[in-house]
Structures are given as C-alpha cells and as structure tokens.
Amino acid sequence: MNFNSIKAIYKFEMARALRTIMQSILAPVLSTSLYFIVFGAAIGTKISTIDSVSYGAFIVPGLIMLSVMTTSVNFAAFGIYLPKYNGSIFEIMSAPISAYEIVIGYAGAAVSKSILISLLILLTSTIFVDFYIKHPLLMLFLLILISITFSLFGFIVGIWATNFEKLQLIPLLIITPLVFLGGSFYSVKMLPELWQFVTKFNPIFYVINGFRWSFFGTADIAIIISFSFIIIFLFICLILIGLIFKTGYRIKG
Amino acid sequence: MISVKNITKVYSDNFYALSNISLDINRGEIFALLGPNGAGKTTLISCICGLIKQTKGLIKVSNFDTLKDYRKTRALIGLVPQEFPLDSYESVLNTVNFSRGLFGLKPDDRYIKNIIQSLKLWDKKNSSIITLSGGMKRRVLIAKALSHNPKILFLDEPTSGVDIQLRKEMWDMILQLKRNGVTVILTTHYIKEAETIADRIGIIDKGKLILVEQKENLINRFGKKSIIIEFGKKIYEIPNKIKDFDCFITNDNFCLVIKKLKNNKDINIKKMINIISELKIPVVDIKTEESSLEDIFLDIISERV
C-alpha cells in the first residue's frame, strides 16, 4: 500500500475543502439551520409526535442524511472531475499508485468532509431540538458506511461526467429529490397507500430509515433491510469503480 | 534504460496511432523525438509513461515491464506534458509537494526548495498558479516532474511558448540533468532545440518510426552542403563540367549554387574553383552553406509525402 500517495491526494483534497470553507462547510450548516426553523418551527407545531418522537427530533437524521449524501457525492465527484477537466489527471495516472489507492485518497477526503459536516449539523440541531441517540455507535458506523458508499458513487459520477452540467445532474436531479421523497421530513405512514408503495422503490428511503433507527430505535423499515440495501449499494459502487479502472473508461486512452 | 518492442496502438475507430514501433533509449542520453503534428510522438510517450495502454507490444523501463511492474517503472519517470494541466488556485510550493507525495515519497523541503530555486521560481513559491506567466507555468511543470528525483525525464514540447532566453536556460538545465545521469526524452517542434542538445534523433511520422540515428551521423548522412559562387556579371548557362551535379542559377543570374551531400567526396571547393576559373567570368565571392537538422527533417518528411 502506497500510503504517501494516498496521503498526498487526501491532503490535497482537504486543502481544497478548506480553501472553499464558506461554500463547503458553513453553507450546509446554515441551510440545515434554516430547515429547522422552517420545518421544525412552522410545520413541527402542527405535528405532535411520530412514533413517540417529536417532529423536530424526527427530522434530525433526515437532515443529516440529506447533507451527507449530497456532500459525499458532490465532493468526490468534483474531486476527480477537476483533474479530468484541467488535465492534471495525467499526473495521477502516471504515478506509481494503484486504482484503489486513488479511490481511497479521493473518497477518503469526501468521507471526512461529510462526517465533519454531519457532526456540525448534529451539534447545530441540539440548539433547536432536544433528542437523544439510542444507538450512538451504530449511528456512527452507519454514518461512516453511508458516507463511504455515497463518496464512491460520487467518484463514479465524477468519472462519468464530461461537463459541469452532467456533474451537477445526478446530485441535483436524482439524489436531492430522492432524499426529499425518501422520508427525510416525514414518516412514510403519513402518506396515502399508493405513495407508501411507490416510496418503497426509492433506495434512499432505506438508507434514511436505517440511520433514523440508530437514533430512535424505531423507523418505517427494519434496520436489517436498510443495512442490506446500503451494503448492496456499496458493492455495486465498488464493482463499477473496478470496471472503470479495468477498462480505463473516460480516464485512460 | 527504455526498451520499446513492436508497440502498436490502435484506437476504436481503427486508427493506428502507433504501428509496430521498436526503440531502445540508452541510459544518460538525450533523445529527441521529432515528427509533424499527429505523428504519434505524444502517444508513444504516453504508452511508456502508462497514460495509454498499448494494443500490442512490450515496453520495459530499467528491465521492468511498464504494465506488470508499473509501480517500479513509473517511479523512475518524470513527465512534463505539452499543455498546462495545473490546478489554477493551488500555490507553486503545494503543487510541487503534492507531486512528490503522489509518487510515494516523504516530504523533503530542502530538495523541493533546491528544485524550485534552480528553476527560478522561489520568489513565486506561495503564488497561485493562475497568477503565473506561461514560462513560469512551464517551469512549475518541470519542477513537479523532478520532484520525485526521476531517472528518466520526458519533456513533451518543453519550450513551446517560452522566450529565447528562458529556452536557452532550459537547454542548460536539460544538459545539467544529463550530466547528473538523467535520461531525457524530448519531443519538439523546434528542430534547433534537438540539434543543440540531443545526442540521438528519432523521426516519427504517421505512427511509424522512420529512422533513429546519432545526431552527427544523421547530419552527415542526409545533410547537404551548398557552394554558392557569386559572379561579377550575369551568367545564363550552367557550365558543362558541372551540369551533372545538383546545381542551379539564382533568379538574379549572379549566383551559381551547387548542392552536394556532405559525405560526397566527388565535389569539393577546390575542384569547383578550378572549373569556374576556366569560365573567365569574374568571381566576386564564394561561400558555403550547410543544411540544418531542420532542412534534413523537412527533406525526409516531404519525401514521404
């Protein structure tokens, strides 16, 4: 394992995050605070509890997931897309570094940033609502696992994208709507039966509910099903990345 | 140092970028790869550096296979690309340090400082790349390529867009690298560059390696010498005794130009003077001109066209 190379990529990426600290770290925290004000204060007063959990607390895992998924995908996608865009990927591809070391470097930085932001959001949310985490270790484990999975997915998006529009396409038009429709701000039981059925085809629904279970010990779906979905998605991403490097898809002639 | 055996690169549209190329590059030499645009120079370099996978053939660097032992071969190679593929908002120092780390080496502030200083960039170490001139960016790329102390340095058009003074400084730097034991392979459009610093020349065209020669041998073999005789009055006919030679009268009818291959012993200045003196036409001046590597290169390429 070439640790120095991984460290170089990781440090370079983290430096990029720090260079754009307002955009990359403070903006998600601010927008989350706004969600609390809008959903928690305005809507929360009309909804008493969901599964004995106050509405304000209920949306905390959803908000963290919204941020983790979008940050992981965006940061990892930008991370690998930028060297492709400015041509400096030649240096990475000509360095004595393996494919999985490159992925560890880029995805590792995206995971770190996502976890940092999610912890900041968790901290911010304590200002607005009272809640407790029933399974903190499981919560942390799932947080890391989900960050890794979506960072890998972001890496694939970054390789696939051939322009900035495509780079934004999946996070904005797929991930964000699926997170919103996956029960971030509501329980699926609050929907009509037809929409409850449709929601079950949304993979993000399983991710959010798994994470919510680690907070409150209750969710719309069993934790084992959620966990299985995350693991399956993780393996799909790993297989796709393996194929990308094997075939040189959009990175090697 | 580098052994290329029967390399072919075919793209999906059945375009042969490289056709059955074999080439050996010796340790410590400066090898110039010349060729017109799209000849395959960058593709060949990219195959050796691992940026492109060859369709067929074997490339060895220091006896290691570039595909199987890629970690070992890539660690030996530094590459300076044609364009400026740099992160615009990164500082000079950080980007050079990044390159060293990427090649698996621990930070070495002293070594990096030496490189940046030798490339006259130390004053700009904390400047963002975006604020640098083209020549400075070129030097940053060289600093990045040298950051891991490579034994082989590929320079793809190293002095394009660089002013004359800096170009000469770069040539000095390349020669210094050679003295330090670095093998240098450069592609260039400035044939003068190859003529000045290269030990051997390779000419590539349409994906095929046409020839590889020591620079001096190439100039002797293909170089032409012109004997130019300027007369005091106009001449209208080539003297019979030299009609068989490659010669012509200039448009103003005052000069006779006799061309010969450098190694052709049949034509020499003394013999020419004797022939001309028999013409009883006053001679104002006699001078000789030798073809440059550029002339030779253009002759070879135009013959193929």
XYZ file of C-alpha atoms in Angstrom:
558
model
C 0.000 0.000 0.000
C 1.401 3.369 -1.077
C 0.434 5.459 1.980
C 2.364 8.546 0.911
C 0.453 8.749 -2.355
C -2.913 8.277 -0.626
C -1.918 10.929 1.924
C -0.925 13.337 -0.862
C -4.319 13.036 -2.594
C -6.184 13.200 0.730
C -4.298 16.307 1.885
C -4.736 17.998 -1.495
C -8.482 17.387 -1.388
C -8.873 18.510 2.203
C -6.929 21.675 1.366
C -9.457 22.287 -1.416
C -12.281 21.930 1.120
C -10.601 24.423 3.421
C -9.998 26.859 0.557
C -13.741 26.918 -0.006
C -14.742 26.653 3.645
C -17.707 29.051 3.294
C -19.186 27.057 0.451
C -18.244 23.576 1.558
C -18.712 23.607 5.328
C -20.583 26.672 6.528
C -23.246 26.648 3.802
C -24.639 23.181 4.696
C -24.717 24.104 8.382
C -26.579 27.333 7.621
C -29.086 25.649 5.307
C -29.729 22.952 7.911
C -30.441 25.620 10.497
C -32.955 27.119 8.086
C -34.603 23.709 7.662
C -35.008 23.505 11.430
C -36.591 26.935 11.528
C -38.943 26.240 8.602
C -39.840 22.595 9.242
C -39.311 22.471 12.974
C -40.933 25.760 13.985
C -43.551 26.181 11.237
C -44.649 22.599 10.469
C -43.474 20.983 13.706
C -46.073 22.862 15.731
C -48.810 21.186 13.675
C -47.382 17.643 14.073
C -47.074 16.490 17.630
C -45.060 13.242 17.505
C -44.160 10.463 15.076
C -43.658 7.076 16.752
C -43.375 8.929 20.057
C -40.588 11.124 18.707
C -41.092 14.891 18.491
C -41.219 16.159 14.911
C -38.190 18.401 15.457
C -36.102 15.418 16.598
C -37.616 13.183 13.910
C -36.144 15.274 11.080
C -32.583 15.380 12.533
C -31.449 12.063 10.934
C -33.127 13.053 7.652
C -31.350 16.393 7.583
C -28.009 14.758 8.350
C -28.603 12.228 5.588
C -29.536 14.957 3.122
C -26.283 16.690 3.861
C -24.124 13.541 3.980
C -25.406 12.194 0.672
C -25.177 15.445 -1.267
C -21.788 16.391 0.231
C -20.280 12.935 -0.331
C -21.460 12.763 -3.937
C -20.605 16.378 -4.774
C -17.188 16.471 -3.155
C -15.986 13.132 -4.525
C -17.395 13.918 -7.969
C -15.731 17.345 -8.092
C -12.527 15.903 -6.657
C -11.939 13.535 -9.562
C -13.679 15.667 -12.197
C -11.449 18.730 -11.665
C -8.162 16.971 -12.586
C -10.001 15.499 -15.575
C -11.207 18.968 -16.527
C -7.875 20.784 -16.136
C -5.838 17.850 -17.445
C -3.821 17.248 -14.285
C -5.219 13.712 -14.116
C -2.214 12.774 -16.283
C -0.076 13.095 -13.169
C -2.286 10.757 -11.132
C -2.489 8.218 -13.946
C 1.299 8.261 -14.469
C 2.133 7.972 -10.752
C 3.109 4.645 -9.145
C -0.258 4.356 -7.479
C -2.954 1.728 -7.880
C -6.601 2.318 -8.716
C -7.833 1.501 -5.227
C -5.264 3.846 -3.663
C -6.548 6.677 -5.869
C -10.108 5.892 -4.766
C -9.106 5.756 -1.087
C -7.491 9.195 -1.412
C -10.449 10.897 -3.096
C -13.272 9.056 -1.367
C -11.439 9.311 1.978
C -11.397 13.107 1.729
C -15.075 13.181 0.750
C -15.955 10.891 3.677
C -14.002 13.082 6.106
C -15.739 16.205 4.892
C -19.186 14.579 5.048
C -18.650 13.303 8.565
C -17.327 16.678 9.695
C -20.388 18.413 8.279
C -22.808 15.856 9.696
C -21.285 16.237 13.152
C -21.597 20.011 12.825
C -25.246 19.599 11.824
C -25.809 17.256 14.753
C -24.297 19.870 17.030
C -26.355 22.657 15.445
C -29.565 20.651 15.813
C -29.079 20.427 19.589
C -29.650 24.203 19.634
C -33.107 23.762 18.103
C -34.420 20.444 19.495
C -33.992 18.033 22.383
C -33.183 14.487 21.362
C -31.061 11.524 22.316
C -29.287 8.919 20.219
C -30.353 5.432 21.288
C -27.546 3.577 19.451
C -24.676 6.064 19.092
C -22.068 3.530 17.948
C -24.395 2.128 15.301
C -25.225 5.693 14.260
C -21.529 6.460 13.829
C -20.938 3.191 11.983
C -23.851 3.841 9.602
C -22.748 7.438 9.114
C -19.283 6.270 8.014
C -20.692 3.448 5.886
C -23.187 5.729 4.116
C -20.514 8.413 3.578
C -18.175 5.832 2.037
C -20.930 4.443 -0.196
C -22.041 7.815 -1.494
C -18.473 9.079 -1.883
C -17.767 6.070 -4.097
C -20.919 6.858 -6.016
C -19.734 10.467 -6.348
C -16.382 9.235 -7.673
C -18.258 7.314 -10.387
C -20.313 10.426 -11.218
C -17.085 12.474 -11.491
C -15.552 9.944 -13.887
C -18.749 9.696 -15.919
C -19.309 13.460 -16.197
C -17.930 15.109 -19.303
C -19.021 18.639 -18.376
C -20.130 20.651 -15.356
C -23.809 20.206 -16.215
C -23.524 16.427 -16.030
C -21.550 16.764 -12.821
C -24.485 18.546 -11.187
C -27.148 16.444 -12.859
C -27.157 13.437 -10.541
C -26.759 15.260 -7.193
C -29.387 17.872 -8.070
C -31.888 15.934 -10.145
C -31.638 12.481 -8.619
C -30.100 12.448 -5.141
C -31.799 15.542 -3.699
C -35.349 14.677 -4.898
C -34.936 11.069 -3.755
C -33.771 12.246 -0.323
C -36.743 14.593 -0.038
C -39.122 11.844 -1.164
C -37.389 9.178 0.910
C -38.856 10.229 4.245
C -36.327 12.808 5.414
C -39.041 15.065 6.783
C -41.948 12.682 7.242
C -42.847 9.129 8.068
C -43.946 7.035 5.106
C -47.005 6.073 7.173
C -48.240 9.663 6.770
C -48.619 9.106 3.004
C -51.574 7.586 1.132
C -51.190 3.850 0.465
C -50.242 4.297 -3.179
C -47.369 6.660 -2.308
C -46.291 4.373 0.517
C -45.940 1.648 -2.113
C -44.091 3.948 -4.553
C -41.692 5.105 -1.816
C -40.522 1.524 -1.380
C -38.865 1.771 -4.806
C -36.776 4.685 -3.596
C -33.423 3.263 -2.386
C -32.714 6.390 -0.341
C -35.796 5.591 1.786
C -33.982 2.540 3.171
C -30.807 4.491 3.889
C -32.608 7.281 5.757
C -34.716 4.890 7.780
C -31.730 2.776 8.752
C -29.995 5.869 10.040
C -33.153 7.040 11.821
C -33.438 3.643 13.524
C -29.979 4.154 15.047
C -31.279 7.401 16.592
C -34.649 6.316 17.969
C -34.773 2.507 17.723
C -37.807 2.858 15.508
C -38.282 3.572 11.798
C -40.523 2.813 8.828
C -38.482 -0.254 7.894
C -36.457 -2.894 9.759
C -32.805 -1.991 10.326
C -31.584 -5.223 8.746
C -33.324 -4.383 5.456
C -31.861 -0.872 5.490
C -28.402 -2.203 6.259
C -28.656 -4.784 3.459
C -29.585 -2.047 0.967
C -26.589 0.074 1.971
C -24.215 -2.900 1.643
C -25.652 -3.843 -1.775
C -25.260 -0.249 -2.989
C -21.707 -0.156 -1.633
C -20.784 -3.312 -3.561
C -22.389 -2.040 -6.757
C -20.260 1.120 -6.487
C -17.104 -0.925 -5.829
C -17.778 -3.142 -8.834
C -18.399 -0.131 -11.083
C -15.173 1.549 -9.933
C -13.297 -1.689 -10.546
C -14.690 -1.756 -14.088
C -13.789 1.908 -14.659
C -10.146 1.309 -13.833
C -10.016 -2.011 -15.651
C -11.364 -0.528 -18.858
C -9.888 2.967 -18.403
C -13.381 4.383 -19.020
C -13.044 8.166 -19.557
C -9.684 8.303 -17.785
C -7.266 6.349 -19.973
C -6.769 6.059 -23.701
C 17.144 2.199 -19.993
C 13.974 2.090 -22.104
C 13.181 -0.747 -24.458
C 10.156 -0.479 -26.734
C 9.375 -3.647 -28.688
C 6.844 -3.780 -31.500
C 4.425 -1.305 -29.978
C 1.133 -0.775 -31.759
C -1.685 1.424 -30.578
C -5.000 1.146 -32.371
C -7.989 3.252 -31.341
C -11.578 2.068 -31.548
C -12.110 3.773 -34.926
C -9.323 1.529 -36.307
C -6.908 4.459 -36.350
C -3.313 3.279 -35.975
C -1.673 5.917 -33.740
C 1.464 3.765 -33.489
C 2.459 0.959 -35.860
C 4.945 -1.654 -34.739
C 7.459 0.704 -33.163
C 10.692 -0.614 -31.681
C 13.184 1.648 -29.996
C 15.936 1.477 -27.376
C 16.908 4.538 -25.396
C 20.220 4.440 -23.569
C 20.882 5.485 -20.019
C 22.003 9.102 -19.682
C 21.365 10.190 -23.258
C 19.207 12.998 -24.583
C 16.899 11.543 -27.192
C 14.847 13.869 -29.368
C 11.704 12.551 -30.973
C 10.758 14.624 -33.998
C 7.706 14.437 -36.148
C 4.901 16.523 -37.605
C 1.677 17.150 -35.679
C -0.284 13.956 -35.106
C 2.729 11.769 -35.933
C 2.403 9.768 -32.696
C 5.054 11.409 -30.506
C 2.771 12.059 -27.534
C 1.068 8.676 -27.923
C 4.434 6.919 -27.733
C 5.417 8.905 -24.629
C 2.002 8.239 -23.077
C 2.409 4.490 -23.616
C 5.810 4.491 -21.905
C 4.505 6.598 -19.001
C 1.393 4.443 -18.533
C -1.171 7.040 -19.582
C -2.227 4.933 -22.538
C -2.219 1.153 -22.775
C -0.650 -0.148 -25.945
C -2.720 -2.514 -28.074
C 0.286 -4.742 -28.791
C 3.932 -4.946 -27.822
C 6.125 -4.683 -24.766
C 7.708 -1.688 -23.058
C 10.420 -2.112 -20.467
C 11.938 0.584 -18.307
C 15.091 -0.441 -16.463
C 14.126 -4.029 -17.361
C 10.705 -3.733 -15.713
C 7.516 -4.229 -17.712
C 5.503 -0.973 -17.734
C 2.234 -2.882 -17.366
C 3.149 -5.609 -14.891
C 5.654 -3.649 -12.799
C 4.017 -0.258 -13.230
C 4.900 0.935 -9.729
C 8.616 0.409 -10.363
C 8.667 1.893 -13.861
C 6.520 4.940 -13.075
C 8.622 5.773 -10.016
C 11.600 6.172 -12.369
C 9.822 8.519 -14.772
C 9.017 12.225 -14.666
C 6.736 13.687 -17.320
C 6.369 17.285 -18.447
C 3.273 17.450 -20.652
C 2.632 19.714 -23.609
C -0.237 21.717 -22.099
C -0.519 23.393 -18.681
C -2.573 20.880 -16.723
C -2.349 22.604 -13.354
C -4.750 23.404 -10.546
C -5.071 27.174 -11.038
C -5.733 28.073 -7.419
C -3.003 25.969 -5.846
C 0.325 27.515 -4.838
C 3.599 26.621 -6.544
C 5.064 25.040 -3.426
C 1.963 22.991 -2.625
C 1.582 21.670 -6.141
C 5.240 20.578 -6.290
C 4.987 18.967 -2.854
C 1.803 17.210 -3.986
C 3.648 15.671 -6.934
C 6.390 14.342 -4.674
C 3.820 12.791 -2.331
C 1.851 11.353 -5.227
C 4.964 9.472 -6.324
C 5.096 7.850 -2.900
C 7.918 9.882 -1.369
C 8.015 11.562 2.014
C 8.205 15.380 2.077
C 11.709 16.773 1.620
C 11.636 20.549 1.991
C 15.310 21.003 1.147
C 15.140 19.005 -2.078
C 11.968 20.763 -3.213
C 13.474 24.149 -2.367
C 16.555 23.317 -4.479
C 14.417 22.390 -7.474
C 12.193 25.446 -7.220
C 15.223 27.690 -6.756
C 17.060 26.157 -9.703
C 14.018 26.890 -11.859
C 13.955 30.472 -10.588
C 10.533 30.134 -9.031
C 11.369 30.501 -5.345
C 10.052 34.073 -5.255
C 6.742 32.722 -6.521
C 6.532 29.740 -4.178
C 3.379 30.989 -2.480
C 1.758 32.421 -5.612
C -1.298 30.766 -7.128
C -0.636 29.079 -10.459
C -3.238 31.312 -12.095
C -1.069 34.374 -11.478
C 1.987 32.939 -13.288
C 3.116 33.583 -16.851
C 3.249 30.790 -19.440
C 7.002 30.380 -18.995
C 6.628 30.129 -15.235
C 3.867 27.541 -15.553
C 6.157 25.525 -17.819
C 8.833 25.660 -15.117
C 6.306 24.615 -12.468
C 5.535 21.551 -14.580
C 9.255 20.757 -14.777
C 9.582 21.209 -11.002
C 6.661 18.830 -10.488
C 8.214 16.267 -12.826
C 11.546 16.499 -10.986
C 10.018 16.447 -7.506
C 10.497 12.688 -7.102
C 14.054 12.693 -8.462
C 13.289 10.667 -11.616
C 15.937 8.805 -13.568
C 14.078 9.403 -16.818
C 12.510 12.688 -17.817
C 10.027 13.045 -20.663
C 9.649 16.565 -21.987
C 6.769 16.933 -24.406
C 7.362 20.215 -26.260
C 9.209 21.697 -23.269
C 9.984 25.107 -24.714
C 6.850 25.881 -26.696
C 5.626 29.354 -25.754
C 8.850 30.124 -23.941
C 11.002 33.166 -24.772
C 14.501 32.761 -26.239
C 16.377 33.498 -23.039
C 14.339 31.076 -20.981
C 14.601 28.492 -23.750
C 18.382 28.649 -23.533
C 18.212 28.391 -19.760
C 16.038 25.311 -20.143
C 18.528 23.769 -22.545
C 21.253 24.365 -19.957
C 19.062 22.749 -17.336
C 18.423 19.712 -19.553
C 22.153 19.362 -20.197
C 22.784 19.611 -16.463
C 20.227 16.854 -15.856
C 22.084 14.715 -18.382
C 25.347 15.368 -16.531
C 23.557 14.199 -13.369
C 22.751 10.910 -15.094
C 19.138 11.578 -16.043
C 17.945 10.137 -19.337
C 15.992 12.798 -21.208
C 13.493 12.151 -23.981
C 12.057 15.226 -25.601
C 9.638 15.913 -28.359
C 9.903 19.253 -30.005
C 8.842 21.356 -32.930
C 11.972 23.485 -32.581
C 14.369 21.364 -34.587
C 17.082 23.761 -33.474
C 16.411 22.512 -29.956
C 17.074 18.915 -30.930
C 20.119 19.992 -32.934
C 21.513 21.860 -29.934
C 21.018 19.407 -27.108
C 20.131 15.932 -28.391
C 22.542 13.006 -28.670
C 20.245 10.924 -30.847
C 17.320 11.771 -33.045
C 14.260 9.693 -33.832
C 11.847 10.737 -36.568
C 8.277 9.513 -36.358
C 5.574 10.044 -38.961
C 2.062 8.641 -39.261
C 2.682 6.349 -36.306
C 5.827 4.806 -37.781
C 9.378 5.338 -36.617
C 11.184 6.279 -39.814
C 14.711 6.460 -38.502
C 16.825 6.646 -35.380
C 20.356 7.992 -35.703
C 23.106 9.672 -33.742
C 22.661 13.376 -34.432
C 26.071 13.759 -36.100
C 25.530 10.671 -38.277
C 22.140 11.965 -39.348
C 23.562 15.338 -40.352
C 26.468 13.687 -42.192
C 24.238 11.178 -43.943
C 21.428 13.434 -45.018
C 22.953 16.901 -44.615
C 23.673 18.931 -47.756
C 26.351 21.466 -48.375
C 25.823 24.252 -50.884
C 28.659 26.009 -52.660
C 27.487 29.459 -53.709
C 29.580 31.292 -56.300
C 28.747 34.929 -56.866
C 29.865 36.382 -60.234
C 30.692 39.958 -61.222
C 28.347 39.710 -64.178
C 25.256 37.746 -65.056
C 25.525 34.120 -66.180
C 22.831 32.337 -68.139
C 24.111 28.789 -68.562
C 25.459 26.172 -66.196
C 28.994 25.160 -67.230
C 29.080 21.774 -68.978
C 31.558 20.304 -66.489
C 29.168 20.667 -63.601
C 25.867 20.164 -65.386
C 25.613 16.664 -63.915
C 25.696 17.996 -60.382
C 22.665 19.219 -58.420
C 23.047 22.917 -59.249
C 21.087 25.943 -60.358
C 21.466 29.630 -61.242
C 19.708 32.067 -58.934
C 16.903 34.261 -60.264
C 19.090 37.371 -60.481
C 21.577 35.380 -62.640
C 24.504 36.458 -60.494
C 24.959 33.283 -58.420
C 25.549 29.637 -59.139
C 24.505 27.254 -56.363
C 25.977 23.756 -56.328
C 24.422 21.333 -53.832
C 26.067 18.197 -52.550
C 25.605 15.660 -49.859
C 28.037 16.295 -47.014
C 29.718 12.925 -47.488
C 30.039 13.247 -51.287
C 33.780 13.415 -51.989
C 33.342 13.982 -55.751
C 32.517 17.621 -55.244
C 34.874 19.878 -53.365
C 35.504 23.578 -53.339
C 38.976 23.326 -54.910
C 37.618 21.403 -57.867
C 34.803 23.892 -58.289
C 37.166 26.861 -58.225
C 39.232 25.275 -60.988
C 36.192 24.707 -63.163
C 34.853 28.223 -62.554
C 38.219 29.872 -63.264
C 38.158 28.268 -66.700
C 34.953 30.213 -67.444
C 36.863 33.521 -67.378
C 33.962 35.219 -65.602
C 34.975 37.466 -62.682
C 34.117 35.873 -59.324
C 33.042 38.246 -56.528
C 32.548 35.768 -53.667
C 32.495 32.067 -52.865
C 30.681 30.823 -49.792
C 29.328 27.556 -48.432
C 26.146 26.774 -46.555
C 25.303 23.609 -44.657
C 21.796 22.286 -44.208
C 20.475 22.316 -40.668
C 18.720 19.458 -38.931
C 15.515 21.287 -39.771
C 16.304 21.087 -43.509
C 17.077 17.379 -43.148
C 13.886 16.786 -41.198
C 11.798 18.630 -43.784
C 13.508 16.726 -46.630
C 12.775 13.378 -45.004
C 9.162 14.231 -44.223
C 8.488 15.798 -47.649
C 9.977 12.748 -49.401
C 7.419 10.599 -47.551
C 4.599 12.932 -48.536
